[in-house]
Amino acid sequence: MDPRPLTGEPISVELLNTRWIQDGRWQDLLTSPDGLAIWLASPTVVSELGEHPVHADEPTLAALLRARDGLAALLADPADTAAADAVLARGVLRLAASPQGVVERLELDDLAYYPAWTAVRSHLRLIGDRPDRFRKCANEACVLHFFDISKNGTRRWCSMTGCGNRAKASRHYARTRSGRD
């Protein structure tokens, strides 16, 4: 069972959100190949990785941790591209003609980097296409990220059932409390 509080985001966000805070303590899904297997089985990851065989093993886990560190570095400082670039350098995207048009073929020097490479590329596409839609949850105590696909682009919380609901309850409590004083 996937213990993460937020799933269903693009693969790069899914990777970033493998670390979260629960009951005031840091949690990390990617501490072992078992946690990696849970992440690899999530619907978004399965969808974005396609039919490519991926193993929940130590080399894949190490590559994903490098990618996650690289994405976190990019979020902290968009000029800090070294770690993300190191992951991307493990693969080359080749274009080829096909009856359906142009197809992309990824060539990796190590197949363990397939999920990591895909996650970093996904992140670059997201921030390239809609940088204003990639956000951290507005709850200061939350460390989760999301890609806002709402029509008007005003999503603020990782989830309305979690952080959004707590914020509304806090505002309500503050209003009712100030009414009593």
mmCIF file with all atom_site columns, C-alpha atoms in Angstrom, residues 3-84:
data_model
loop_
_atom_site.group_PDB
_atom_site.id
_atom_site.type_symbol
_atom_site.label_atom_id
_atom_site.label_alt_id
_atom_site.label_comp_id
_atom_site.label_asym_id
_atom_site.label_entity_id
_atom_site.label_seq_id
_atom_site.pdbx_PDB_ins_code
_atom_site.Cartn_x
_atom_site.Cartn_y
_atom_site.Cartn_z
_atom_site.occupancy
_atom_site.B_iso_or_equiv
_atom_site.pdbx_formal_charge
_atom_site.auth_seq_id
_atom_site.auth_comp_id
_atom_site.auth_asym_id
_atom_site.auth_atom_id
_atom_site.pdbx_PDB_model_num
ATOM 1  C CA . PRO A 1 3  ? 1.618  5.548  2.257   1.00 0.00 ? 3  PRO A CA 1
ATOM 2  C CA . ARG A 1 4  ? 2.172  8.896  0.528   1.00 0.00 ? 4  ARG A CA 1
ATOM 3  C CA . PRO A 1 5  ? -0.402 11.601 1.259   1.00 0.00 ? 5  PRO A CA 1
ATOM 4  C CA . LEU A 1 6  ? -0.459 12.857 -2.346  1.00 0.00 ? 6  LEU A CA 1
ATOM 5  C CA . THR A 1 7  ? -0.362 10.809 -5.535  1.00 0.00 ? 7  THR A CA 1
ATOM 6  C CA . GLY A 1 8  ? -1.572 11.238 -9.095  1.00 0.00 ? 8  GLY A CA 1
ATOM 7  C CA . GLU A 1 9  ? 0.835  14.028 -10.008 1.00 0.00 ? 9  GLU A CA 1
ATOM 8  C CA . PRO A 1 10 ? 3.267  13.997 -12.962 1.00 0.00 ? 10 PRO A CA 1
ATOM 9  C CA . ILE A 1 11 ? 6.238  11.656 -12.481 1.00 0.00 ? 11 ILE A CA 1
ATOM 10 C CA . SER A 1 12 ? 8.672  14.401 -11.438 1.00 0.00 ? 12 SER A CA 1
ATOM 11 C CA . VAL A 1 13 ? 6.270  15.601 -8.749  1.00 0.00 ? 13 VAL A CA 1
ATOM 12 C CA . GLU A 1 14 ? 5.627  11.996 -7.722  1.00 0.00 ? 14 GLU A CA 1
ATOM 13 C CA . LEU A 1 15 ? 9.382  11.639 -7.220  1.00 0.00 ? 15 LEU A CA 1
ATOM 14 C CA . LEU A 1 16 ? 9.702  14.846 -5.194  1.00 0.00 ? 16 LEU A CA 1
ATOM 15 C CA . ASN A 1 17 ? 6.751  13.796 -3.046  1.00 0.00 ? 17 ASN A CA 1
ATOM 16 C CA . THR A 1 18 ? 8.431  10.558 -1.969  1.00 0.00 ? 18 THR A CA 1
ATOM 17 C CA . ARG A 1 19 ? 9.544  12.617 1.061   1.00 0.00 ? 19 ARG A CA 1
ATOM 18 C CA . TRP A 1 20 ? 6.888  14.149 3.268   1.00 0.00 ? 20 TRP A CA 1
ATOM 19 C CA . ILE A 1 21 ? 6.142  15.099 6.865   1.00 0.00 ? 21 ILE A CA 1
ATOM 20 C CA . GLN A 1 22 ? 3.639  13.075 8.846   1.00 0.00 ? 22 GLN A CA 1
ATOM 21 C CA . ASP A 1 23 ? 2.854  13.775 12.501  1.00 0.00 ? 23 ASP A CA 1
ATOM 22 C CA . GLY A 1 24 ? 5.861  16.108 12.649  1.00 0.00 ? 24 GLY A CA 1
ATOM 23 C CA . ARG A 1 25 ? 8.318  13.481 11.398  1.00 0.00 ? 25 ARG A CA 1
ATOM 24 C CA . TRP A 1 26 ? 10.005 13.114 8.025   1.00 0.00 ? 26 TRP A CA 1
ATOM 25 C CA . GLN A 1 27 ? 8.955  10.089 5.981   1.00 0.00 ? 27 GLN A CA 1
ATOM 26 C CA . ASP A 1 28 ? 10.814 8.758  2.950   1.00 0.00 ? 28 ASP A CA 1
ATOM 27 C CA . LEU A 1 29 ? 9.362  6.129  0.641   1.00 0.00 ? 29 LEU A CA 1
ATOM 28 C CA . LEU A 1 30 ? 12.687 5.598  -1.136  1.00 0.00 ? 30 LEU A CA 1
ATOM 29 C CA . THR A 1 31 ? 14.743 4.082  1.664   1.00 0.00 ? 31 THR A CA 1
ATOM 30 C CA . SER A 1 32 ? 14.734 0.587  0.161   1.00 0.00 ? 32 SER A CA 1
ATOM 31 C CA . PRO A 1 33 ? 13.890 -1.345 -2.995  1.00 0.00 ? 33 PRO A CA 1
ATOM 32 C CA . ASP A 1 34 ? 10.545 -2.225 -1.355  1.00 0.00 ? 34 ASP A CA 1
ATOM 33 C CA . GLY A 1 35 ? 9.602  1.461  -1.228  1.00 0.00 ? 35 GLY A CA 1
ATOM 34 C CA . LEU A 1 36 ? 10.847 1.843  -4.786  1.00 0.00 ? 36 LEU A CA 1
ATOM 35 C CA . ALA A 1 37 ? 8.540  -1.006 -5.853  1.00 0.00 ? 37 ALA A CA 1
ATOM 36 C CA . ILE A 1 38 ? 5.587  0.886  -4.341  1.00 0.00 ? 38 ILE A CA 1
ATOM 37 C CA . TRP A 1 39 ? 6.573  4.054  -6.216  1.00 0.00 ? 39 TRP A CA 1
ATOM 38 C CA . LEU A 1 40 ? 7.088  2.179  -9.492  1.00 0.00 ? 40 LEU A CA 1
ATOM 39 C CA . ALA A 1 41 ? 3.620  0.604  -9.154  1.00 0.00 ? 41 ALA A CA 1
ATOM 40 C CA . SER A 1 42 ? 1.801  3.931  -8.767  1.00 0.00 ? 42 SER A CA 1
ATOM 41 C CA . PRO A 1 43 ? -0.534 4.590  -11.717 1.00 0.00 ? 43 PRO A CA 1
ATOM 42 C CA . THR A 1 44 ? 1.160  7.822  -12.821 1.00 0.00 ? 44 THR A CA 1
ATOM 43 C CA . VAL A 1 45 ? 4.607  6.250  -12.828 1.00 0.00 ? 45 VAL A CA 1
ATOM 44 C CA . VAL A 1 46 ? 3.364  3.155  -14.678 1.00 0.00 ? 46 VAL A CA 1
ATOM 45 C CA . SER A 1 47 ? 1.676  5.418  -17.232 1.00 0.00 ? 47 SER A CA 1
ATOM 46 C CA . GLU A 1 48 ? 4.719  7.629  -17.802 1.00 0.00 ? 48 GLU A CA 1
ATOM 47 C CA . LEU A 1 49 ? 7.267  4.801  -17.950 1.00 0.00 ? 49 LEU A CA 1
ATOM 48 C CA . GLY A 1 50 ? 5.159  2.786  -20.368 1.00 0.00 ? 50 GLY A CA 1
ATOM 49 C CA . GLU A 1 51 ? 6.065  -0.759 -21.303 1.00 0.00 ? 51 GLU A CA 1
ATOM 50 C CA . HIS A 1 52 ? 9.737  -0.331 -20.466 1.00 0.00 ? 52 HIS A CA 1
ATOM 51 C CA . PRO A 1 53 ? 10.841 -2.980 -17.931 1.00 0.00 ? 53 PRO A CA 1
ATOM 52 C CA . VAL A 1 54 ? 12.004 -1.353 -14.690 1.00 0.00 ? 54 VAL A CA 1
ATOM 53 C CA . HIS A 1 55 ? 13.412 -3.224 -11.720 1.00 0.00 ? 55 HIS A CA 1
ATOM 54 C CA . ALA A 1 56 ? 13.021 -2.224 -8.083  1.00 0.00 ? 56 ALA A CA 1
ATOM 55 C CA . ASP A 1 57 ? 16.695 -2.729 -7.316  1.00 0.00 ? 57 ASP A CA 1
ATOM 56 C CA . GLU A 1 58 ? 19.547 -0.812 -5.689  1.00 0.00 ? 58 GLU A CA 1
ATOM 57 C CA . PRO A 1 59 ? 20.932 0.727  -8.938  1.00 0.00 ? 59 PRO A CA 1
ATOM 58 C CA . THR A 1 60 ? 17.494 2.094  -9.910  1.00 0.00 ? 60 THR A CA 1
ATOM 59 C CA . LEU A 1 61 ? 16.960 3.357  -6.362  1.00 0.00 ? 61 LEU A CA 1
ATOM 60 C CA . ALA A 1 62 ? 20.347 5.117  -6.368  1.00 0.00 ? 62 ALA A CA 1
ATOM 61 C CA . ALA A 1 63 ? 19.588 6.750  -9.735  1.00 0.00 ? 63 ALA A CA 1
ATOM 62 C CA . LEU A 1 64 ? 16.193 7.964  -8.511  1.00 0.00 ? 64 LEU A CA 1
ATOM 63 C CA . LEU A 1 65 ? 17.689 9.403  -5.336  1.00 0.00 ? 65 LEU A CA 1
ATOM 64 C CA . ARG A 1 66 ? 20.173 11.356 -7.494  1.00 0.00 ? 66 ARG A CA 1
ATOM 65 C CA . ALA A 1 67 ? 17.303 12.610 -9.624  1.00 0.00 ? 67 ALA A CA 1
ATOM 66 C CA . ARG A 1 68 ? 15.231 13.567 -6.570  1.00 0.00 ? 68 ARG A CA 1
ATOM 67 C CA . ASP A 1 69 ? 18.204 15.488 -5.149  1.00 0.00 ? 69 ASP A CA 1
ATOM 68 C CA . GLY A 1 70 ? 18.653 17.188 -8.510  1.00 0.00 ? 70 GLY A CA 1
ATOM 69 C CA . LEU A 1 71 ? 15.011 18.217 -8.691  1.00 0.00 ? 71 LEU A CA 1
ATOM 70 C CA . ALA A 1 72 ? 15.105 19.525 -5.115  1.00 0.00 ? 72 ALA A CA 1
ATOM 71 C CA . ALA A 1 73 ? 18.234 21.526 -5.966  1.00 0.00 ? 73 ALA A CA 1
ATOM 72 C CA . LEU A 1 74 ? 16.501 23.022 -9.009  1.00 0.00 ? 74 LEU A CA 1
ATOM 73 C CA . LEU A 1 75 ? 13.546 24.053 -6.877  1.00 0.00 ? 75 LEU A CA 1
ATOM 74 C CA . ALA A 1 76 ? 15.795 25.687 -4.306  1.00 0.00 ? 76 ALA A CA 1
ATOM 75 C CA . ASP A 1 77 ? 17.862 27.458 -6.976  1.00 0.00 ? 77 ASP A CA 1
ATOM 76 C CA . PRO A 1 78 ? 16.935 27.223 -10.670 1.00 0.00 ? 78 PRO A CA 1
ATOM 77 C CA . ALA A 1 79 ? 20.580 27.913 -11.551 1.00 0.00 ? 79 ALA A CA 1
ATOM 78 C CA . ASP A 1 80 ? 21.718 24.799 -9.643  1.00 0.00 ? 80 ASP A CA 1
ATOM 79 C CA . THR A 1 81 ? 21.427 22.406 -12.573 1.00 0.00 ? 81 THR A CA 1
ATOM 80 C CA . ALA A 1 82 ? 24.448 20.177 -11.922 1.00 0.00 ? 82 ALA A CA 1
ATOM 81 C CA . ALA A 1 83 ? 22.658 17.193 -10.359 1.00 0.00 ? 83 ALA A CA 1
ATOM 82 C CA . ALA A 1 84 ? 19.753 17.245 -12.838 1.00 0.00 ? 84 ALA A CA 1
#
